Amino acid sequence: KAGVTQTPRYLIKTRGQQVTLSCSPISGHRSVSWYQQTPGQGLQFLFEYFSETQRNKGNFPGRFSGRQFSNSRSEMNVSTLELGDSALYLCASSLDTPYNEQFFGPGTRLTVL
Amino acid sequence: ELKVEQNPLFLSMQEEKNYTIYCNYSTTSDRLYWYRQDPGKSLESLFVLLSNGAVKQEGRLMASLDTKARLSTLHITAAVHDLSATYFCAVDRGANAGGTSYGKLTFGQGTILTVHP
């Protein structure tokens, strides 16, 4: 069974640009969550999507947005990039059973110059 | 707001020694997860603990959950170099805790484990 895939794996952008990251969940998983990982703040929850609906959102500015498609694939977008957005962005999928075991993709390493 | 704290944050161990990583969380939850992350890699699921008193073991790692104390432990037995990694605990509030976390795991800071010969 294929795992969670994320593209691209690495990105370099400059301040003010925007970026779109993509995530394909494990087949059959309908819940997709996104996290930002930085050395200073650790792992922080961005948002979660289920059946094309955002069900939960973390404490990030509106520059961070996402969406989910009917095949459960998800994208997240960051507009007007800032230096502090440099991070590893991780996507995780789950079956949305009563418990929430999440399976993580390899991540997208975003560097903002 | 749910807070999750791990200690120690750094752990330097000798091979064949035993040690324990602690994970404390601030609000009611009966769902706790342990993950491993190797440098530059993603998170690998190690254990899912779903009830008070739950104990899971895999190889040299054993995890337990005490929901009354809001504490989970990850015990390492006879460490080997291959266990060197960063270990995270994560908590999911869940409906039973009066919240609906919908895909949100709250992570501890991580414990960087280094095993020396």
PDB file of C-alpha atoms in Angstrom:
ATOM      1  CA  LYS A   1       0.000   0.000   0.000  1.00  0.00           C
ATOM      2  CA  ALA A   2       1.519   3.313  -1.036  1.00  0.00           C
ATOM      3  CA  GLY A   3       2.177   5.843   1.682  1.00  0.00           C
ATOM      4  CA  VAL A   4       1.462   9.542   1.811  1.00  0.00           C
ATOM      5  CA  THR A   5       3.202  11.426  -0.951  1.00  0.00           C
ATOM      6  CA  GLN A   6       4.066  15.088  -1.074  1.00  0.00           C
ATOM      7  CA  THR A   7       5.313  17.239  -3.910  1.00  0.00           C
ATOM      8  CA  PRO A   8       7.566  18.999  -4.387  1.00  0.00           C
ATOM      9  CA  ARG A   9      10.085  17.778  -1.845  1.00  0.00           C
ATOM     10  CA  TYR A  10      12.117  20.978  -1.887  1.00  0.00           C
ATOM     11  CA  LEU A  11      11.264  24.543  -2.782  1.00  0.00           C
ATOM     12  CA  ILE A  12      13.163  27.795  -2.731  1.00  0.00           C
ATOM     13  CA  LYS A  13      11.157  30.989  -2.980  1.00  0.00           C
ATOM     14  CA  THR A  14      11.721  34.658  -2.310  1.00  0.00           C
ATOM     15  CA  ARG A  15       9.809  36.914   0.026  1.00  0.00           C
ATOM     16  CA  GLY A  16       6.493  38.073  -1.334  1.00  0.00           C
ATOM     17  CA  GLN A  17       5.990  35.103  -3.618  1.00  0.00           C
ATOM     18  CA  GLN A  18       3.340  32.460  -3.146  1.00  0.00           C
ATOM     19  CA  VAL A  19       3.676  28.712  -3.079  1.00  0.00           C
ATOM     20  CA  THR A  20       1.428  25.668  -3.462  1.00  0.00           C
ATOM     21  CA  LEU A  21       2.241  22.322  -1.895  1.00  0.00           C
ATOM     22  CA  SER A  22       0.512  19.077  -2.763  1.00  0.00           C
ATOM     23  CA  CYS A  23      -0.335  15.983  -0.736  1.00  0.00           C
ATOM     24  CA  SER A  24      -1.772  12.630  -1.807  1.00  0.00           C
ATOM     25  CA  PRO A  25      -3.078  10.581   1.121  1.00  0.00           C
ATOM     26  CA  ILE A  26      -2.981   6.846   1.577  1.00  0.00           C
ATOM     27  CA  SER A  27      -5.667   5.211  -0.510  1.00  0.00           C
ATOM     28  CA  GLY A  28      -8.928   5.139   1.428  1.00  0.00           C
ATOM     29  CA  HIS A  29      -7.920   7.872   3.860  1.00  0.00           C
ATOM     30  CA  ARG A  30     -10.257  10.814   3.685  1.00  0.00           C
ATOM     31  CA  SER A  31      -8.780  13.028   6.404  1.00  0.00           C
ATOM     32  CA  VAL A  32      -5.733  15.115   5.563  1.00  0.00           C
ATOM     33  CA  SER A  33      -3.941  17.293   8.096  1.00  0.00           C
ATOM     34  CA  TRP A  34      -1.118  19.741   7.527  1.00  0.00           C
ATOM     35  CA  TYR A  35       1.645  20.684   9.961  1.00  0.00           C
ATOM     36  CA  GLN A  36       4.509  23.138   9.961  1.00  0.00           C
ATOM     37  CA  GLN A  37       7.756  22.044  11.593  1.00  0.00           C
ATOM     38  CA  THR A  38      10.425  24.552  12.554  1.00  0.00           C
ATOM     39  CA  PRO A  39      13.332  24.300  14.999  1.00  0.00           C
ATOM     40  CA  GLY A  40      11.919  27.100  17.111  1.00  0.00           C
ATOM     41  CA  GLN A  41       8.213  26.265  17.243  1.00  0.00           C
ATOM     42  CA  GLY A  42       8.290  22.533  16.715  1.00  0.00           C
ATOM     43  CA  LEU A  43       5.347  20.827  15.072  1.00  0.00           C
ATOM     44  CA  GLN A  44       2.309  23.043  14.717  1.00  0.00           C
ATOM     45  CA  PHE A  45      -1.063  22.142  13.280  1.00  0.00           C
ATOM     46  CA  LEU A  46      -2.186  24.167  10.291  1.00  0.00           C
ATOM     47  CA  PHE A  47      -5.535  22.685   9.231  1.00  0.00           C
ATOM     48  CA  GLU A  48      -7.447  19.518   8.507  1.00  0.00           C
ATOM     49  CA  TYR A  49      -9.701  18.582   5.625  1.00  0.00           C
ATOM     50  CA  PHE A  50     -12.252  15.848   5.294  1.00  0.00           C
ATOM     51  CA  SER A  51     -14.515  15.308   2.304  1.00  0.00           C
ATOM     52  CA  GLU A  52     -13.406  18.606   0.777  1.00  0.00           C
ATOM     53  CA  THR A  53     -14.346  20.540   3.928  1.00  0.00           C
ATOM     54  CA  GLN A  54     -12.016  22.231   6.359  1.00  0.00           C
ATOM     55  CA  ARG A  55     -13.008  20.924   9.763  1.00  0.00           C
ATOM     56  CA  ASN A  56     -10.264  22.369  11.898  1.00  0.00           C
ATOM     57  CA  LYS A  57      -7.762  25.185  11.716  1.00  0.00           C
ATOM     58  CA  GLY A  58      -4.717  26.112  13.741  1.00  0.00           C
ATOM     59  CA  ASN A  59      -3.467  29.543  14.731  1.00  0.00           C
ATOM     60  CA  PHE A  60      -1.897  30.667  11.498  1.00  0.00           C
ATOM     61  CA  PRO A  61      -2.535  33.851   9.540  1.00  0.00           C
ATOM     62  CA  GLY A  62      -4.882  33.908   6.595  1.00  0.00           C
ATOM     63  CA  ARG A  63      -1.920  33.735   4.221  1.00  0.00           C
ATOM     64  CA  PHE A  64      -2.028  30.017   4.858  1.00  0.00           C
ATOM     65  CA  SER A  65      -4.877  28.279   3.113  1.00  0.00           C
ATOM     66  CA  GLY A  66      -5.725  24.888   1.797  1.00  0.00           C
ATOM     67  CA  ARG A  67      -8.224  22.801  -0.019  1.00  0.00           C
ATOM     68  CA  GLN A  68      -9.111  19.203  -0.639  1.00  0.00           C
ATOM     69  CA  PHE A  69     -10.316  17.611  -3.814  1.00  0.00           C
ATOM     70  CA  SER A  70     -12.905  14.903  -4.333  1.00  0.00           C
ATOM     71  CA  ASN A  71     -10.171  12.250  -4.550  1.00  0.00           C
ATOM     72  CA  SER A  72      -8.934  13.357  -1.090  1.00  0.00           C
ATOM     73  CA  ARG A  73      -5.771  14.905  -2.464  1.00  0.00           C
ATOM     74  CA  SER A  74      -5.007  18.172  -0.730  1.00  0.00           C
ATOM     75  CA  GLU A  75      -3.096  21.315  -1.451  1.00  0.00           C
ATOM     76  CA  MET A  76      -1.935  24.086   0.797  1.00  0.00           C
ATOM     77  CA  ASN A  77      -1.065  27.560  -0.336  1.00  0.00           C
ATOM     78  CA  VAL A  78       1.017  30.228   1.315  1.00  0.00           C
ATOM     79  CA  SER A  79       0.757  33.696  -0.121  1.00  0.00           C
ATOM     80  CA  THR A  80       3.065  36.676   0.392  1.00  0.00           C
ATOM     81  CA  LEU A  81       5.859  34.513   1.743  1.00  0.00           C
ATOM     82  CA  GLU A  82       7.882  35.712   4.704  1.00  0.00           C
ATOM     83  CA  LEU A  83      11.298  34.566   5.874  1.00  0.00           C
ATOM     84  CA  GLY A  84       9.662  32.944   8.881  1.00  0.00           C
ATOM     85  CA  ASP A  85       7.666  30.638   6.635  1.00  0.00           C
ATOM     86  CA  SER A  86      10.811  28.619   5.962  1.00  0.00           C
ATOM     87  CA  ALA A  87       9.983  25.230   7.395  1.00  0.00           C
ATOM     88  CA  LEU A  88       9.274  21.596   6.747  1.00  0.00           C
ATOM     89  CA  TYR A  89       5.614  21.219   5.814  1.00  0.00           C
ATOM     90  CA  LEU A  90       4.205  17.830   6.642  1.00  0.00           C
ATOM     91  CA  CYS A  91       0.994  16.317   5.452  1.00  0.00           C
ATOM     92  CA  ALA A  92      -0.648  13.435   7.277  1.00  0.00           C
ATOM     93  CA  SER A  93      -3.598  11.266   6.413  1.00  0.00           C
ATOM     94  CA  SER A  94      -5.868   9.154   8.559  1.00  0.00           C
ATOM     95  CA  LEU A  95      -8.939   6.983   8.309  1.00  0.00           C
ATOM     96  CA  ASP A  96     -10.901   9.304  10.592  1.00  0.00           C
ATOM     97  CA  THR A  97     -11.849   6.417  12.857  1.00  0.00           C
ATOM     98  CA  PRO A  98     -12.713   7.222  16.480  1.00  0.00           C
ATOM     99  CA  TYR A  99      -9.004   7.614  17.056  1.00  0.00           C
ATOM    100  CA  ASN A 100      -6.688   9.673  15.021  1.00  0.00           C
ATOM    101  CA  GLU A 101      -3.569   7.754  14.070  1.00  0.00           C
ATOM    102  CA  GLN A 102      -1.972   9.833  11.409  1.00  0.00           C
ATOM    103  CA  PHE A 103       0.496   8.700   8.786  1.00  0.00           C
ATOM    104  CA  PHE A 104       2.921  11.317   7.622  1.00  0.00           C
ATOM    105  CA  GLY A 105       4.350  12.063   4.224  1.00  0.00           C
ATOM    106  CA  PRO A 106       8.020  12.873   3.608  1.00  0.00           C
ATOM    107  CA  GLY A 107       7.386  16.603   3.804  1.00  0.00           C
ATOM    108  CA  THR A 108       8.164  19.608   1.641  1.00  0.00           C
ATOM    109  CA  ARG A 109      11.172  21.645   2.696  1.00  0.00           C
ATOM    110  CA  LEU A 110      10.400  25.306   1.923  1.00  0.00           C
ATOM    111  CA  THR A 111      13.158  27.890   2.042  1.00  0.00           C
ATOM    112  CA  VAL A 112      12.234  31.555   1.741  1.00  0.00           C
ATOM    113  CA  LEU A 113      15.065  33.910   0.788  1.00  0.00           C
TER     114      LEU A 113
ATOM    115  CA  GLU B   1      -5.410  25.067  25.529  1.00  0.00           C
ATOM    116  CA  LEU B   2      -3.832  21.656  25.443  1.00  0.00           C
ATOM    117  CA  LYS B   3      -0.116  21.661  26.201  1.00  0.00           C
ATOM    118  CA  VAL B   4       2.213  18.681  25.836  1.00  0.00           C
ATOM    119  CA  GLU B   5       5.607  18.615  27.497  1.00  0.00           C
ATOM    120  CA  GLN B   6       8.345  16.059  27.091  1.00  0.00           C
ATOM    121  CA  ASN B   7      11.398  15.510  29.181  1.00  0.00           C
ATOM    122  CA  PRO B   8      14.196  15.251  28.817  1.00  0.00           C
ATOM    123  CA  LEU B   9      14.611  17.205  25.589  1.00  0.00           C
ATOM    124  CA  PHE B  10      18.070  15.781  25.037  1.00  0.00           C
ATOM    125  CA  LEU B  11      19.140  12.299  26.018  1.00  0.00           C
ATOM    126  CA  SER B  12      22.600  10.911  25.503  1.00  0.00           C
ATOM    127  CA  MET B  13      22.719   7.233  26.299  1.00  0.00           C
ATOM    128  CA  GLN B  14      25.262   4.492  26.228  1.00  0.00           C
ATOM    129  CA  GLU B  15      24.462   1.312  24.436  1.00  0.00           C
ATOM    130  CA  GLU B  16      22.892  -1.405  26.578  1.00  0.00           C
ATOM    131  CA  LYS B  17      21.565   1.131  29.118  1.00  0.00           C
ATOM    132  CA  ASN B  18      17.912   1.731  29.940  1.00  0.00           C
ATOM    133  CA  TYR B  19      16.120   5.038  30.060  1.00  0.00           C
ATOM    134  CA  THR B  20      12.654   6.606  30.012  1.00  0.00           C
ATOM    135  CA  ILE B  21      11.199   9.570  28.175  1.00  0.00           C
ATOM    136  CA  TYR B  22       8.251  11.276  29.853  1.00  0.00           C
ATOM    137  CA  CYS B  23       5.317  12.993  28.206  1.00  0.00           C
ATOM    138  CA  ASN B  24       2.948  15.123  30.283  1.00  0.00           C
ATOM    139  CA  TYR B  25      -0.170  16.770  28.919  1.00  0.00           C
ATOM    140  CA  SER B  26      -2.390  19.401  30.400  1.00  0.00           C
ATOM    141  CA  THR B  27      -6.004  18.429  29.686  1.00  0.00           C
ATOM    142  CA  THR B  28      -8.091  15.305  29.662  1.00  0.00           C
ATOM    143  CA  SER B  29      -7.322  12.932  26.857  1.00  0.00           C
ATOM    144  CA  ASP B  30      -7.273   9.201  26.405  1.00  0.00           C
ATOM    145  CA  ARG B  31      -5.500   9.097  23.090  1.00  0.00           C
ATOM    146  CA  LEU B  32      -1.766   9.424  22.861  1.00  0.00           C
ATOM    147  CA  TYR B  33       0.670   8.675  20.072  1.00  0.00           C
ATOM    148  CA  TRP B  34       4.421   8.226  19.871  1.00  0.00           C
ATOM    149  CA  TYR B  35       6.355   9.041  16.722  1.00  0.00           C
ATOM    150  CA  ARG B  36       9.969   8.741  15.682  1.00  0.00           C
ATOM    151  CA  GLN B  37      11.756  11.146  13.353  1.00  0.00           C
ATOM    152  CA  ASP B  38      15.178  10.545  11.849  1.00  0.00           C
ATOM    153  CA  PRO B  39      17.196  13.582  10.723  1.00  0.00           C
ATOM    154  CA  GLY B  40      15.781  15.065   7.542  1.00  0.00           C
ATOM    155  CA  LYS B  41      12.985  12.511   7.461  1.00  0.00           C
ATOM    156  CA  SER B  42       9.302  12.408   8.205  1.00  0.00           C
ATOM    157  CA  LEU B  43       7.516  11.058  11.263  1.00  0.00           C
ATOM    158  CA  GLU B  44       7.074   7.325  11.718  1.00  0.00           C
ATOM    159  CA  SER B  45       4.240   6.090  13.903  1.00  0.00           C
ATOM    160  CA  LEU B  46       5.480   3.945  16.797  1.00  0.00           C
ATOM    161  CA  PHE B  47       2.603   3.470  19.215  1.00  0.00           C
ATOM    162  CA  VAL B  48      -1.050   4.333  19.590  1.00  0.00           C
ATOM    163  CA  LEU B  49      -2.306   4.324  23.194  1.00  0.00           C
ATOM    164  CA  LEU B  50      -6.063   4.566  23.496  1.00  0.00           C
ATOM    165  CA  SER B  51      -6.998   3.922  27.104  1.00  0.00           C
ATOM    166  CA  ASN B  52      -5.820   4.303  30.661  1.00  0.00           C
ATOM    167  CA  GLY B  53      -3.278   1.649  31.519  1.00  0.00           C
ATOM    168  CA  ALA B  54      -2.505   0.851  27.898  1.00  0.00           C
ATOM    169  CA  VAL B  55       0.931  -0.644  27.363  1.00  0.00           C
ATOM    170  CA  LYS B  56       2.474  -1.398  23.991  1.00  0.00           C
ATOM    171  CA  GLN B  57       5.865  -2.899  23.225  1.00  0.00           C
ATOM    172  CA  GLU B  58       7.883  -3.166  20.067  1.00  0.00           C
ATOM    173  CA  GLY B  59      11.417  -4.442  20.269  1.00  0.00           C
ATOM    174  CA  ARG B  60      13.390  -2.378  22.754  1.00  0.00           C
ATOM    175  CA  LEU B  61      10.671   0.260  23.113  1.00  0.00           C
ATOM    176  CA  MET B  62       7.712   0.127  25.457  1.00  0.00           C
ATOM    177  CA  ALA B  63       5.088   2.835  25.827  1.00  0.00           C
ATOM    178  CA  SER B  64       2.458   3.250  28.519  1.00  0.00           C
ATOM    179  CA  LEU B  65      -0.363   5.636  29.295  1.00  0.00           C
ATOM    180  CA  ASP B  66      -1.743   6.844  32.624  1.00  0.00           C
ATOM    181  CA  THR B  67      -4.668   9.123  31.827  1.00  0.00           C
ATOM    182  CA  LYS B  68      -5.311   9.982  35.468  1.00  0.00           C
ATOM    183  CA  ALA B  69      -1.800  11.363  35.827  1.00  0.00           C
ATOM    184  CA  ARG B  70      -1.918  12.702  32.257  1.00  0.00           C
ATOM    185  CA  LEU B  71       1.391  10.989  31.670  1.00  0.00           C
ATOM    186  CA  SER B  72       2.846   8.682  29.082  1.00  0.00           C
ATOM    187  CA  THR B  73       6.255   7.075  29.183  1.00  0.00           C
ATOM    188  CA  LEU B  74       8.468   5.643  26.476  1.00  0.00           C
ATOM    189  CA  HIS B  75      10.913   3.197  27.988  1.00  0.00           C
ATOM    190  CA  ILE B  76      14.036   2.180  26.133  1.00  0.00           C
ATOM    191  CA  THR B  77      15.633  -1.107  27.103  1.00  0.00           C
ATOM    192  CA  ALA B  78      19.262  -1.947  26.299  1.00  0.00           C
ATOM    193  CA  ALA B  79      19.662   0.904  23.842  1.00  0.00           C
ATOM    194  CA  VAL B  80      21.377   0.382  20.519  1.00  0.00           C
ATOM    195  CA  HIS B  81      22.726   2.949  18.071  1.00  0.00           C
ATOM    196  CA  ASP B  82      19.833   2.386  15.650  1.00  0.00           C
ATOM    197  CA  LEU B  83      17.478   3.952  18.178  1.00  0.00           C
ATOM    198  CA  SER B  84      19.169   7.339  17.785  1.00  0.00           C
ATOM    199  CA  ALA B  85      16.427   9.696  16.569  1.00  0.00           C
ATOM    200  CA  THR B  86      14.001  12.330  17.804  1.00  0.00           C
ATOM    201  CA  TYR B  87      10.944  10.975  19.592  1.00  0.00           C
ATOM    202  CA  PHE B  88       7.686  12.882  19.795  1.00  0.00           C
ATOM    203  CA  CYS B  89       4.584  12.254  21.786  1.00  0.00           C
ATOM    204  CA  ALA B  90       1.315  13.716  20.530  1.00  0.00           C
ATOM    205  CA  VAL B  91      -2.100  14.040  22.101  1.00  0.00           C
ATOM    206  CA  ASP B  92      -5.489  14.074  20.500  1.00  0.00           C
ATOM    207  CA  ARG B  93      -8.299  15.471  22.639  1.00  0.00           C
ATOM    208  CA  GLY B  94     -11.079  13.537  21.026  1.00  0.00           C
ATOM    209  CA  ALA B  95     -14.794  13.759  21.619  1.00  0.00           C
ATOM    210  CA  ASN B  96     -14.674  12.108  25.036  1.00  0.00           C
ATOM    211  CA  ALA B  97     -12.563  14.960  26.332  1.00  0.00           C
ATOM    212  CA  GLY B  98     -15.213  17.495  25.510  1.00  0.00           C
ATOM    213  CA  GLY B  99     -13.519  18.613  22.352  1.00  0.00           C
ATOM    214  CA  THR B 100     -13.482  17.667  18.745  1.00  0.00           C
ATOM    215  CA  SER B 101      -9.952  17.684  17.552  1.00  0.00           C
ATOM    216  CA  TYR B 102     -10.648  16.768  13.917  1.00  0.00           C
ATOM    217  CA  GLY B 103      -7.232  15.861  12.701  1.00  0.00           C
ATOM    218  CA  LYS B 104      -5.310  17.957  15.177  1.00  0.00           C
ATOM    219  CA  LEU B 105      -2.496  16.355  17.091  1.00  0.00           C
ATOM    220  CA  THR B 106      -0.722  18.491  19.649  1.00  0.00           C
ATOM    221  CA  PHE B 107       2.931  17.512  19.810  1.00  0.00           C
ATOM    222  CA  GLY B 108       5.517  17.688  22.521  1.00  0.00           C
ATOM    223  CA  GLN B 109       8.809  19.413  21.830  1.00  0.00           C
ATOM    224  CA  GLY B 110      10.536  16.173  20.962  1.00  0.00           C
ATOM    225  CA  THR B 111      13.347  14.298  22.704  1.00  0.00           C
ATOM    226  CA  ILE B 112      16.604  14.016  20.791  1.00  0.00           C
ATOM    227  CA  LEU B 113      18.052  10.636  21.654  1.00  0.00           C
ATOM    228  CA  THR B 114      21.665   9.815  20.890  1.00  0.00           C
ATOM    229  CA  VAL B 115      23.010   6.370  21.662  1.00  0.00           C
ATOM    230  CA  HIS B 116      26.774   6.081  22.002  1.00  0.00           C
ATOM    231  CA  PRO B 117      28.861   2.914  21.839  1.00  0.00           C
TER     232      PRO B 117
END
